[in-house]
Coordinates of C-alpha atoms in Angstrom, one line a residue:
Chain A
F128 CA -39.3 35.6 165.3
A129 CA -39.0 36.1 169.0
G130 CA -38.4 32.4 169.6
L131 CA -35.5 32.2 167.3
S132 CA -33.3 34.3 169.4
D133 CA -33.1 31.3 171.8
V134 CA -31.8 29.0 169.2
S135 CA -28.1 28.9 169.0
I136 CA -25.6 26.4 167.7
S137 CA -23.5 25.5 170.6
E138 CA -19.8 25.9 170.0
D139 CA -19.2 22.8 172.0
I140 CA -20.3 20.4 169.3
P141 CA -17.5 19.8 167.0
V142 CA -18.2 19.3 163.3
E143 CA -15.8 17.0 161.7
G144 CA -15.4 15.3 158.4
E145 CA -13.4 15.2 155.3
I146 CA -14.2 16.6 152.0
T147 CA -12.2 15.2 149.1
V148 CA -12.9 15.4 145.4
P149 CA -12.0 12.1 143.6
V150 CA -9.5 12.8 140.9
G151 CA -9.8 10.5 137.9
S152 CA -6.3 10.3 136.8
Q153 CA -5.2 9.0 140.1
S154 CA -7.6 6.0 140.1
P155 CA -6.0 2.7 139.3
D156 CA -9.1 1.4 137.5
E157 CA -8.2 -0.3 134.2
D158 CA -11.6 -0.3 132.5
Y159 CA -12.3 3.2 133.4
S160 CA -10.0 4.4 130.6
T161 CA -8.2 2.2 128.1
L162 CA -6.9 5.1 126.0
D163 CA -3.6 5.3 127.8
E164 CA -2.6 1.7 127.6
P165 CA -0.1 0.5 125.0
V166 CA -1.6 -0.7 121.7
R167 CA -0.1 -4.1 122.3
D168 CA -2.3 -4.6 125.4
T169 CA -5.4 -3.7 123.5
I170 CA -4.7 -6.1 120.7
M171 CA -3.7 -8.9 123.0
R172 CA -6.9 -8.5 125.0
D173 CA -9.0 -8.9 121.8
L174 CA -6.9 -11.7 120.6
K175 CA -7.2 -13.5 123.9
A176 CA -11.0 -13.1 123.7
V177 CA -11.0 -14.5 120.2
G178 CA -8.8 -17.4 121.2
K179 CA -10.9 -18.2 124.3
K180 CA -13.9 -18.4 122.0
F181 CA -12.1 -20.8 119.7
V182 CA -11.4 -23.0 122.6
H183 CA -15.1 -22.9 123.6
V184 CA -16.1 -23.9 120.1
M185 CA -13.7 -26.9 120.0
Y186 CA -14.9 -28.1 123.4
P187 CA -18.5 -27.0 123.4
K188 CA -19.8 -26.8 126.9
K189 CA -22.6 -24.6 128.2
S190 CA -20.6 -21.5 128.5
S191 CA -21.9 -18.0 128.0
A192 CA -18.6 -16.5 126.8
L193 CA -19.6 -16.9 123.2
L194 CA -23.0 -15.4 123.8
R195 CA -22.4 -12.7 126.2
D196 CA -19.2 -11.2 124.9
W197 CA -19.9 -11.6 121.2
D198 CA -17.4 -10.3 118.7
L199 CA -17.2 -10.8 114.9
W200 CA -13.4 -10.8 114.6
G201 CA -13.3 -14.6 114.8
P202 CA -15.9 -15.2 112.1
L203 CA -14.2 -12.7 109.8
V204 CA -10.8 -14.4 110.2
L205 CA -12.4 -17.8 109.7
C206 CA -14.4 -16.8 106.7
V207 CA -11.5 -15.1 105.0
S208 CA -9.1 -18.0 105.6
L209 CA -11.7 -20.5 104.4
A210 CA -12.4 -18.5 101.3
L211 CA -8.7 -18.1 100.6
M212 CA -8.1 -21.8 101.0
L213 CA -10.9 -22.6 98.6
Q214 CA -9.1 -20.6 95.9
G215 CA -6.7 -22.2 93.5
G216 CA -9.2 -24.8 92.7
S217 CA -9.9 -26.3 89.3
A218 CA -10.4 -23.8 86.5
D219 CA -11.0 -20.5 88.4
S220 CA -11.6 -18.7 85.1
K221 CA -14.0 -21.2 83.6
D222 CA -17.6 -21.2 84.5
D223 CA -17.7 -24.6 86.0
G224 CA -15.1 -24.2 88.6
G225 CA -15.3 -24.0 92.3
P226 CA -16.7 -21.1 94.2
Q227 CA -15.1 -17.7 93.9
F228 CA -13.9 -15.8 96.9
A229 CA -16.9 -13.5 96.9
E230 CA -19.2 -16.5 96.6
V231 CA -17.9 -18.2 99.7
F232 CA -18.0 -14.9 101.6
V233 CA -21.5 -14.2 100.5
I234 CA -22.7 -17.7 101.3
I235 CA -21.2 -17.7 104.8
W236 CA -22.4 -14.2 105.8
F237 CA -25.7 -14.2 104.0
G238 CA -26.4 -17.7 105.2
A239 CA -25.6 -16.7 108.8
V240 CA -27.9 -13.6 108.5
V241 CA -30.7 -15.7 107.1
I242 CA -30.5 -18.3 109.8
T243 CA -30.4 -15.6 112.5
L244 CA -33.4 -13.9 111.0
N245 CA -35.2 -17.3 110.8
S246 CA -34.5 -18.1 114.5
K247 CA -35.6 -14.6 115.5
L248 CA -38.8 -14.8 113.5
L249 CA -39.6 -18.2 115.0
G250 CA -39.5 -16.5 118.4
G251 CA -35.9 -17.0 119.6
T252 CA -34.6 -14.9 122.4
I253 CA -31.1 -14.6 121.2
S254 CA -29.9 -11.3 119.8
F255 CA -28.9 -10.8 116.2
F256 CA -25.2 -10.4 116.7
Q257 CA -24.9 -13.1 119.3
S258 CA -26.3 -15.6 116.8
L259 CA -24.0 -14.3 114.0
C260 CA -21.1 -14.7 116.4
V261 CA -22.0 -18.3 117.3
L262 CA -22.6 -19.3 113.7
G263 CA -19.4 -17.7 112.5
Y264 CA -17.2 -19.2 115.3
C265 CA -18.7 -22.7 114.6
V266 CA -17.2 -22.6 111.1
L267 CA -13.8 -23.3 112.9
P268 CA -14.0 -27.1 112.7
L269 CA -14.7 -26.8 109.0
T270 CA -11.8 -24.5 108.5
V271 CA -9.6 -27.0 110.2
A272 CA -11.1 -29.7 107.8
M273 CA -10.2 -27.5 104.8
L274 CA -6.7 -27.2 106.0
V275 CA -6.4 -31.0 106.5
C276 CA -7.9 -31.5 103.1
R277 CA -5.4 -29.3 101.4
L278 CA -2.6 -31.1 103.1
V279 CA -4.0 -34.5 102.1
L280 CA -4.4 -33.3 98.5
L281 CA -0.7 -32.3 98.5
A282 CA 0.1 -36.0 99.1
G283 CA -2.1 -37.2 96.3
S284 CA -5.6 -37.1 94.9
G285 CA -6.6 -40.7 94.5
T286 CA -9.4 -42.7 96.1
V287 CA -7.6 -43.1 99.4
S288 CA -7.2 -39.4 99.8
F289 CA -10.8 -38.9 98.9
V290 CA -11.9 -41.4 101.5
V291 CA -9.7 -39.7 104.1
R292 CA -11.1 -36.3 103.1
L293 CA -14.6 -37.6 103.3
I294 CA -14.2 -38.9 106.8
V295 CA -12.5 -35.7 108.0
V296 CA -15.2 -33.4 106.5
I297 CA -18.1 -35.5 107.8
A298 CA -16.6 -35.5 111.3
M299 CA -16.0 -31.8 111.3
F300 CA -19.4 -31.1 109.8
G301 CA -21.0 -33.1 112.7
W302 CA -18.8 -31.2 115.2
S303 CA -19.8 -27.8 113.8
T304 CA -23.5 -28.6 113.8
L305 CA -23.4 -30.0 117.3
A306 CA -21.4 -27.1 118.6
S307 CA -23.7 -24.4 117.2
T308 CA -26.8 -26.4 118.3
A309 CA -25.4 -26.6 121.8
F310 CA -25.1 -22.9 122.0
L311 CA -28.2 -21.8 120.1
A312 CA -30.8 -24.4 121.0
D313 CA -31.5 -23.1 124.5
S314 CA -32.7 -19.8 123.3
Q315 CA -35.5 -21.2 121.1
P316 CA -39.0 -22.0 122.0
P317 CA -39.2 -25.7 122.8
N318 CA -41.7 -26.9 120.2
R319 CA -39.7 -25.2 117.4
K320 CA -36.2 -26.4 118.0
A321 CA -36.1 -28.7 115.0
L322 CA -37.3 -25.8 112.8
V323 CA -34.3 -23.8 113.9
V324 CA -31.7 -26.5 113.9
Y325 CA -32.5 -27.7 110.3
P326 CA -31.3 -24.5 108.5
I327 CA -28.1 -24.6 110.6
F328 CA -27.6 -28.2 109.4
L329 CA -28.2 -27.1 105.8
F330 CA -25.7 -24.2 106.1
Y331 CA -22.9 -26.4 107.4
F332 CA -23.8 -29.0 104.8
V333 CA -23.3 -26.5 102.0
I334 CA -20.0 -25.4 103.4
S335 CA -18.9 -29.0 103.8
W336 CA -19.9 -29.7 100.2
M337 CA -17.7 -26.8 99.0
I338 CA -14.8 -28.1 101.0
L339 CA -15.2 -31.7 99.9
T340 CA -15.5 -30.9 96.2
F341 CA -12.4 -28.8 96.2
T342 CA -10.1 -30.2 93.6
P343 CA -6.7 -28.5 92.9
Q344 CA -5.4 -27.6 89.5
Chain B
I224 CA -39.9 -5.7 95.1
A225 CA -40.1 -6.0 98.9
F226 CA -42.1 -2.8 99.1
F227 CA -44.4 -3.9 96.3
V228 CA -45.1 -7.2 98.1
M229 CA -45.7 -5.3 101.3
Y230 CA -48.1 -3.1 99.5
L231 CA -49.9 -6.2 98.2
F232 CA -50.2 -7.5 101.8
A233 CA -51.7 -4.3 102.9
E234 CA -54.1 -4.4 100.0
F235 CA -55.1 -7.9 100.9
D236 CA -55.9 -6.9 104.5
D237 CA -58.3 -4.3 103.2
A238 CA -59.8 -6.7 100.7
A239 CA -60.3 -9.4 103.3
N240 CA -62.2 -7.0 105.6
L241 CA -64.3 -5.7 102.7
L242 CA -65.1 -9.0 101.0
A243 CA -67.5 -10.3 103.6
A244 CA -68.8 -12.8 101.1
N245 CA -65.7 -14.9 101.3
P246 CA -65.9 -16.8 104.5
D247 CA -63.4 -19.4 103.8
A248 CA -60.3 -17.3 103.9
T249 CA -61.0 -16.0 107.4
T250 CA -63.5 -18.1 109.3
I251 CA -61.1 -20.9 110.0
S252 CA -58.8 -18.7 112.1
I253 CA -61.1 -19.3 115.1
D254 CA -59.7 -22.7 115.6
E255 CA -56.3 -23.5 117.1
P256 CA -54.1 -24.9 114.4
S257 CA -54.3 -28.6 115.2
E258 CA -55.4 -31.7 113.4
V259 CA -59.1 -31.5 114.5
P260 CA -61.3 -33.2 111.9
K261 CA -63.6 -30.8 110.2
N262 CA -66.8 -32.4 111.5
K263 CA -66.0 -31.3 115.0
H264 CA -65.8 -27.6 114.1
S265 CA -68.3 -25.0 115.1
R266 CA -71.3 -24.3 112.9
L267 CA -69.2 -21.9 110.9
Q268 CA -67.6 -24.7 109.1
Q269 CA -68.8 -27.7 107.2
S270 CA -66.8 -30.6 105.8
G271 CA -66.0 -31.4 102.3
R272 CA -67.3 -29.2 99.5
E273 CA -70.5 -27.8 101.1
E274 CA -68.6 -25.1 102.8
D275 CA -67.8 -23.7 99.4
D276 CA -71.4 -23.0 98.9
E277 CA -72.2 -21.3 102.2
L278 CA -72.4 -17.6 102.0
L279 CA -71.5 -15.6 105.0
G280 CA -74.3 -14.7 107.3
T281 CA -74.5 -11.4 109.0
D282 CA -73.7 -12.8 112.5
D283 CA -70.4 -14.1 111.2
S284 CA -69.2 -10.9 109.6
D285 CA -68.3 -9.3 112.9
K286 CA -66.2 -12.3 114.0
T287 CA -64.4 -12.6 110.7
E288 CA -63.5 -8.9 110.7
L289 CA -62.3 -9.1 114.2
L290 CA -60.3 -12.2 113.6
A291 CA -58.8 -10.9 110.4
G292 CA -57.8 -7.9 112.3
Q293 CA -56.3 -9.9 115.1
K294 CA -54.2 -12.0 112.8
K295 CA -52.1 -9.3 111.2
S296 CA -52.6 -6.2 113.2
A297 CA -49.0 -5.0 113.3
P298 CA -48.0 -2.5 110.7
F299 CA -45.8 -3.9 108.0
W300 CA -42.7 -2.1 109.0
T301 CA -42.5 -3.7 112.4
F302 CA -40.8 -7.0 113.1
E303 CA -43.9 -8.5 114.7
Y304 CA -45.7 -8.3 111.4
Y305 CA -43.3 -10.8 109.9
Q306 CA -43.3 -13.0 112.9
T307 CA -46.9 -13.8 112.2
F308 CA -45.8 -15.6 109.1
F309 CA -43.6 -17.9 111.1
D310 CA -46.1 -18.8 113.7
V311 CA -45.8 -22.6 113.2
D312 CA -44.6 -25.4 115.3
T313 CA -42.5 -28.3 114.3
Y314 CA -45.4 -30.7 114.1
Q315 CA -47.4 -28.3 112.0
V316 CA -44.6 -28.1 109.4
L317 CA -44.3 -31.8 109.4
D318 CA -48.0 -32.3 108.9
R319 CA -48.1 -29.9 106.0
I320 CA -45.2 -31.7 104.4
K321 CA -47.0 -34.9 104.9
G322 CA -50.2 -33.5 103.4
S323 CA -48.3 -32.4 100.3
V324 CA -46.7 -35.8 99.7
F325 CA -49.9 -37.9 100.4
P326 CA -52.7 -35.9 98.8
V327 CA -56.1 -37.1 100.1
P328 CA -58.6 -37.1 97.3
G329 CA -61.3 -34.5 97.9
K330 CA -59.5 -32.7 100.7
N331 CA -58.1 -29.3 100.0
F332 CA -54.6 -28.8 101.2
V333 CA -55.3 -25.2 102.1
R334 CA -58.4 -26.0 104.1
L335 CA -57.0 -29.0 105.8
Y336 CA -53.5 -27.9 106.7
I337 CA -53.0 -24.2 106.3
R338 CA -56.3 -23.0 107.8
S339 CA -55.6 -19.3 107.6
N340 CA -52.2 -19.7 109.2
P341 CA -50.0 -19.6 106.1
D342 CA -46.3 -19.7 107.0
L343 CA -43.3 -18.6 105.1
Y344 CA -40.9 -21.0 106.8
G345 CA -42.0 -24.0 104.7
P346 CA -41.8 -22.4 101.3
F347 CA -38.5 -20.7 101.9
W348 CA -36.6 -23.6 103.4
I349 CA -38.0 -26.2 101.1
C350 CA -36.9 -24.1 98.1
A351 CA -33.4 -23.7 99.6
T352 CA -33.2 -27.4 100.3
L353 CA -34.4 -28.1 96.7
V354 CA -31.8 -25.8 95.2
F355 CA -28.9 -27.5 97.0
A356 CA -30.4 -31.0 96.5
I357 CA -30.6 -30.5 92.7
V358 CA -27.1 -29.0 92.4
V359 CA -25.4 -31.6 94.6
S360 CA -27.3 -34.5 93.1
G361 CA -26.6 -33.2 89.6
N362 CA -23.0 -32.9 90.4
L363 CA -22.8 -36.4 91.9
S364 CA -24.7 -37.9 89.0
N365 CA -22.5 -36.3 86.4
F366 CA -19.5 -37.5 88.3
F367 CA -20.7 -41.2 88.3
I368 CA -21.7 -41.0 84.7
H369 CA -18.4 -39.7 83.4
L370 CA -16.3 -41.6 85.9
G371 CA -14.5 -44.0 83.6
K372 CA -13.6 -41.6 80.8
P373 CA -10.0 -40.7 80.5
T374 CA -10.6 -37.1 79.4
Y375 CA -13.0 -36.3 82.3
R376 CA -11.9 -34.0 85.0
Y377 CA -14.2 -33.4 87.9
V378 CA -15.5 -29.9 88.3
P379 CA -17.7 -28.8 91.2
E380 CA -20.0 -26.7 88.8
F381 CA -20.6 -24.1 91.5
R382 CA -22.1 -21.6 89.0
K383 CA -25.2 -23.8 88.9
V384 CA -26.1 -22.9 92.4
S385 CA -27.1 -19.4 91.4
I386 CA -28.9 -20.6 88.4
A387 CA -30.9 -23.1 90.4
A388 CA -31.6 -20.7 93.1
T389 CA -32.9 -18.1 90.7
T390 CA -35.1 -20.6 88.8
I391 CA -36.6 -22.2 91.9
Y392 CA -37.2 -19.1 93.9
A393 CA -38.7 -17.3 90.8
Y394 CA -41.0 -20.3 90.3
A395 CA -42.1 -20.4 93.9
W396 CA -42.8 -16.7 94.2
L397 CA -43.6 -15.3 90.7
V398 CA -46.0 -18.0 89.6
P399 CA -48.1 -17.7 92.8
L400 CA -48.1 -13.9 92.3
A401 CA -49.3 -14.3 88.7
L402 CA -51.9 -16.9 89.8
W403 CA -53.1 -14.7 92.6
G404 CA -53.4 -11.7 90.4
F405 CA -55.3 -13.8 87.8
L406 CA -57.7 -15.2 90.5
M407 CA -58.3 -11.8 91.9
W408 CA -59.1 -10.5 88.4
R409 CA -61.5 -13.4 87.8
N410 CA -63.1 -12.8 91.2
S411 CA -64.0 -9.4 90.2
K412 CA -65.9 -10.7 87.2
V413 CA -67.3 -13.9 88.5
M414 CA -68.1 -14.2 92.2
N415 CA -66.2 -17.2 93.2
I416 CA -67.0 -18.8 96.5
V417 CA -63.5 -19.8 97.3
S418 CA -60.6 -17.5 97.1
Y419 CA -57.1 -17.7 98.5
S420 CA -54.8 -15.0 99.8
F421 CA -51.4 -14.5 98.2
L422 CA -49.6 -16.1 101.1
E423 CA -51.8 -19.2 101.0
I424 CA -51.0 -19.7 97.4
V425 CA -47.3 -19.3 98.1
C426 CA -47.6 -21.8 100.9
V427 CA -49.3 -24.4 98.6
Y428 CA -46.7 -24.0 96.0
G429 CA -43.8 -24.1 98.5
Y430 CA -45.0 -27.3 100.1
S431 CA -45.9 -28.9 96.8
L432 CA -42.2 -28.6 95.8
F433 CA -41.2 -30.8 98.7
I434 CA -41.7 -34.1 96.7
Y435 CA -39.0 -32.9 94.3
I436 CA -36.3 -33.1 97.0
P437 CA -36.2 -37.0 97.2
T438 CA -36.9 -37.1 93.5
A439 CA -33.8 -35.0 92.8
I440 CA -31.7 -37.3 95.1
L441 CA -33.0 -40.4 93.3
W442 CA -32.2 -38.8 90.0
I443 CA -28.6 -39.7 90.7
I444 CA -29.4 -43.2 89.3
P445 CA -28.2 -43.0 85.8
Q446 CA -31.0 -44.8 84.1
K447 CA -33.3 -42.8 81.8
V448 CA -36.3 -44.9 82.5
V449 CA -36.0 -44.6 86.2
R450 CA -35.6 -40.8 85.9
W451 CA -38.7 -40.4 83.8
V452 CA -40.7 -42.7 86.1
L453 CA -39.7 -40.5 89.0
V454 CA -40.7 -37.4 87.1
M455 CA -44.1 -38.8 86.3
F456 CA -44.6 -40.0 89.9
S457 CA -43.7 -36.8 91.6
L458 CA -45.5 -34.7 89.1
C459 CA -48.7 -36.7 89.8
L460 CA -48.4 -36.3 93.5
S461 CA -47.6 -32.6 93.7
G462 CA -49.7 -31.8 90.6
S463 CA -52.7 -33.4 92.2
V464 CA -52.2 -31.3 95.4
L465 CA -52.2 -28.2 93.3
V466 CA -55.1 -29.2 91.2
M467 CA -57.2 -30.2 94.2
T468 CA -56.4 -26.8 95.7
F469 CA -57.2 -24.6 92.8
W470 CA -60.0 -26.4 91.1
P471 CA -62.6 -25.2 93.7
A472 CA -61.4 -21.7 93.1
V473 CA -62.0 -21.7 89.3
R474 CA -64.8 -24.1 88.8
D475 CA -67.5 -21.5 89.1
D476 CA -65.9 -19.7 86.2
N477 CA -66.3 -20.2 82.5
R478 CA -65.5 -23.9 81.8
R479 CA -62.7 -23.2 79.4
I480 CA -61.0 -20.6 81.5
A481 CA -61.2 -23.0 84.5
L482 CA -59.6 -25.8 82.5
A483 CA -57.0 -23.6 81.0
T484 CA -56.0 -22.3 84.4
V485 CA -55.6 -25.7 85.9
G486 CA -53.8 -26.9 82.8
T487 CA -51.4 -24.1 83.0
I488 CA -50.6 -24.8 86.6
V489 CA -49.8 -28.4 85.9
L490 CA -47.9 -27.5 82.8
L491 CA -45.6 -25.1 84.6
H492 CA -45.0 -27.6 87.3
A493 CA -44.1 -30.2 84.8
L494 CA -41.8 -27.7 83.0
L495 CA -39.9 -27.1 86.2
A496 CA -39.3 -30.7 86.8
V497 CA -38.3 -31.6 83.2
G498 CA -36.2 -28.4 82.9
C499 CA -34.2 -29.2 86.1
L500 CA -33.7 -32.8 85.0
A501 CA -32.5 -31.7 81.5
Y502 CA -30.2 -28.9 82.7
F503 CA -28.6 -30.2 85.9
F504 CA -28.3 -33.9 85.0
D505 CA -26.4 -35.1 82.0
A506 CA -28.1 -37.7 80.0
P507 CA -26.8 -41.2 80.8
E508 CA -26.8 -42.4 77.1
L509 CA -23.5 -40.7 76.4
D510 CA -21.7 -43.7 77.8
F511 CA -23.4 -46.4 75.8
P512 CA -22.3 -45.9 72.2
A513 CA -18.6 -46.0 73.0
P514 CA -18.3 -49.6 74.3
N515 CA -20.7 -50.9 71.7
I516 CA -18.6 -50.2 68.6
P517 CA -15.6 -52.3 69.3
A518 CA -17.8 -55.2 70.5
H519 CA -19.7 -55.0 67.2
N520 CA -16.6 -55.1 65.2
G521 CA -15.3 -58.0 67.3
T522 CA -18.4 -60.1 66.6
T523 CA -18.3 -59.4 62.9
V524 CA -14.7 -60.5 62.8
I525 CA -15.5 -63.7 64.6
T526 CA -18.3 -64.6 62.3
K527 CA -16.1 -64.0 59.3
I528 CA -13.4 -66.3 60.6
Q529 CA -16.0 -69.0 61.3

């Protein structure tokens, strides 16, 4: 301990610095806390995300917005509106009528789940909800087709209207299938792409069939 | 039902390990699943029917147990377990479909195409396609048949989707279950050389239903003769696939039981086809009586005048 008496901290060396504690409420970061923002901002943000995804579906380019920031609002809205538009068809109460609301709902969601499971079982690298998101959003062209069909049926239900509806539905069916394939095909193993694409084709074919065979009262 | 099926799978794994005298179900897994002709295989395999008579030697039993373990080693509650049932490539599925449509006489579908790699992709999606093919074709056919009638209003008949789905999936899963149970039971009484796992039977049934898809689409043609010719043709093709698969599994048994089993298989297959034709497709003769009657009256009037 004798040597320690020689050690001394010189008073000549100044020690400087700043010690501050960051206070959270004063930080201008938006994503740190969204609790304080107005409700309108929250809703608009989600609506804008959904709208952006709609645009991506209509012009399918290799974008990762649909995949990375998946949400299921869009598919829900599309499914409900499609199921609602398929109501009011011929003979809802009889057995031989068109699909009921619950049937459309079940077909779309159960079909999407089965296709997602199928692609994951075949070795796909996409996550479950991302795939559901893509399949749900790609129903958008067919919902547009349903809208067009209902408008055409208001004008008349003869052969001409049937041909117009057929062309529209076929075009939108092709668009849906191509859009979803563009988003999903990259995540599949290369020698199994056809095995994954075929169920998607069948899924949109069934939805197109339901749209095409819709006959009003 | 899912847990019962999983229990069956687990049971099968144990049975496969224990039944060393059944080489055919497990020896083939050595090879990669490609279209290699059987003559080029290792000494464990022989072509044609001779392999059925070969009993497992002691040197092979280790390999088969190892391979049976490698194949489905994941426990049944993990996702990887189910991935082993989807371990097929596009060309394999297409080959299996081709094999079910063009049956080669003397070649067993299970041996040639499935080779201990049964998949669930084919059976599931072929059944789904068949359900919608039947419903859509039936709807279209009825539409064309009743087109001219004034009282006819088109209905989509969407209820038939659930009926068709129940029928076809029940056929494709319950009949193989019953057949597998029956074969296992006979196996315990009579040592059959050839025995199939439950999944292989499901696979054969699933792929054998493929021929009904183009048949259903062609049933739109509203001619009774055409429809029945199609029924016979598709029944022959897919029935022969089934018969050639299951005959080696029962022929060592009592003659009558073997014939009864194969007969039942073909009968059920025929019932499915005929039942679908009768229920989903209206008979085309309903149109013919109506135009005939006025023409008949017209001709009698003309003859009287003359």
